[in-house]
CSV table of C-alpha atoms in Angstrom, one decimal:
chain,number,residue,atom,x,y,z
K,154,UNK,CA,-18.9,2.3,4.2
K,155,UNK,CA,-18.9,0.4,0.9
K,156,UNK,CA,-18.1,3.5,-1.1
K,157,UNK,CA,-15.0,4.2,1.2
K,158,UNK,CA,-13.7,0.7,0.5
K,159,UNK,CA,-14.1,1.0,-3.3
K,160,UNK,CA,-12.5,4.5,-3.1
K,161,UNK,CA,-9.6,3.0,-1.1
K,162,UNK,CA,-9.1,0.1,-3.6
K,163,UNK,CA,-9.1,2.4,-6.6
K,164,UNK,CA,-6.7,4.9,-4.9
K,165,UNK,CA,-3.9,2.3,-5.0
K,166,UNK,CA,-4.3,2.3,-8.8
K,167,UNK,CA,-4.3,6.0,-9.3
K,168,UNK,CA,-1.5,7.5,-11.3
K,169,UNK,CA,0.6,10.0,-9.4
K,170,UNK,CA,0.1,12.5,-12.3
K,171,UNK,CA,-3.6,12.8,-11.3
K,172,UNK,CA,-3.0,14.0,-7.8
K,173,UNK,CA,0.4,15.8,-7.8
K,174,UNK,CA,1.2,19.2,-9.2
K,175,UNK,CA,2.9,19.1,-12.6
K,176,UNK,CA,6.3,19.9,-11.2
K,177,UNK,CA,6.1,17.2,-8.5
K,178,UNK,CA,4.8,14.2,-10.5
K,179,UNK,CA,8.3,12.7,-11.0
K,180,UNK,CA,9.2,13.1,-7.4
K,181,UNK,CA,6.0,11.6,-6.1
K,182,UNK,CA,6.3,8.7,-8.6
K,183,UNK,CA,9.8,8.1,-7.5
K,184,UNK,CA,8.8,8.0,-3.8
K,185,UNK,CA,5.9,5.6,-4.5
K,186,UNK,CA,8.1,3.3,-6.6
K,187,UNK,CA,10.9,3.3,-4.0
K,188,UNK,CA,8.4,2.3,-1.3
K,189,UNK,CA,7.0,-0.4,-3.5
K,190,UNK,CA,10.5,-1.8,-4.3
K,191,UNK,CA,11.4,-1.8,-0.6
K,192,UNK,CA,8.3,-3.9,0.1
K,193,UNK,CA,9.1,-6.2,-2.8
K,194,UNK,CA,12.6,-6.8,-1.4
K,195,UNK,CA,11.5,-7.2,2.3
K,196,UNK,CA,8.6,-9.6,1.6
K,197,UNK,CA,10.6,-12.7,0.6
K,198,UNK,CA,13.2,-12.0,3.3
K,199,UNK,CA,10.6,-11.8,6.0
K,200,UNK,CA,8.8,-14.9,4.6
K,201,UNK,CA,12.1,-16.8,4.8
K,202,UNK,CA,12.7,-15.8,8.4
K,203,UNK,CA,9.2,-16.8,9.4
K,204,UNK,CA,9.3,-20.1,7.7
K,205,UNK,CA,12.7,-20.9,9.1
K,206,UNK,CA,11.6,-20.0,12.6
K,207,UNK,CA,8.3,-21.8,12.6
K,208,UNK,CA,9.0,-24.6,10.1
K,209,UNK,CA,5.6,-23.9,8.5
K,210,UNK,CA,4.3,-21.7,5.7
K,211,UNK,CA,1.1,-21.2,7.7
K,212,UNK,CA,2.6,-18.4,9.8
K,213,UNK,CA,4.2,-16.8,6.7
K,214,UNK,CA,0.8,-16.6,5.1
K,215,UNK,CA,-0.7,-15.3,8.4
K,216,UNK,CA,1.9,-12.5,8.6
K,217,UNK,CA,1.2,-11.6,4.9
K,218,UNK,CA,-2.5,-11.5,5.7
K,219,UNK,CA,-2.0,-9.3,8.7
K,220,UNK,CA,-0.1,-6.8,6.6
K,221,UNK,CA,-2.8,-6.9,4.0
K,222,UNK,CA,-5.5,-6.2,6.6
K,223,UNK,CA,-3.4,-3.3,8.0
K,224,UNK,CA,-3.1,-1.9,4.4
K,225,UNK,CA,-6.9,-2.2,3.8
K,226,UNK,CA,-7.6,-0.5,7.1
K,227,UNK,CA,-5.3,2.3,6.2
K,228,UNK,CA,-7.1,2.9,2.9
K,229,UNK,CA,-10.5,2.7,4.4
K,230,UNK,CA,-10.0,4.8,7.5
K,231,UNK,CA,-7.1,7.1,6.8
K,232,UNK,CA,-7.6,8.0,3.1
K,233,UNK,CA,-8.8,11.5,2.7
K,234,UNK,CA,-10.1,13.4,-0.3
K,235,UNK,CA,-8.7,12.3,-3.7
K,236,UNK,CA,-8.9,15.9,-5.0
K,237,UNK,CA,-6.0,17.0,-7.1
K,238,UNK,CA,-3.4,19.1,-5.3
K,239,UNK,CA,-3.8,22.7,-6.7
K,240,UNK,CA,-1.0,24.2,-8.8
K,241,UNK,CA,1.2,26.7,-7.0
K,242,UNK,CA,0.6,30.3,-7.8
């Protein structure tokens, strides 16, 4: 179990050029960056709504913690093999 957790943590740090075929590195990098930017835009908006609705930062931190736990669980339980994708013939 411990090895799966470490593998999941390091997967988030992997460069897309290590797992994508050469002609798809830019596309995969763009998709990953787009998803990261959406999360970066949504996080303060969601935090603001939660703080405004509850008048407390406790629930904003709780929501962030829940999303963190969901992300960790995804890496630990859903991450498959980190083998490079083979080049097309």
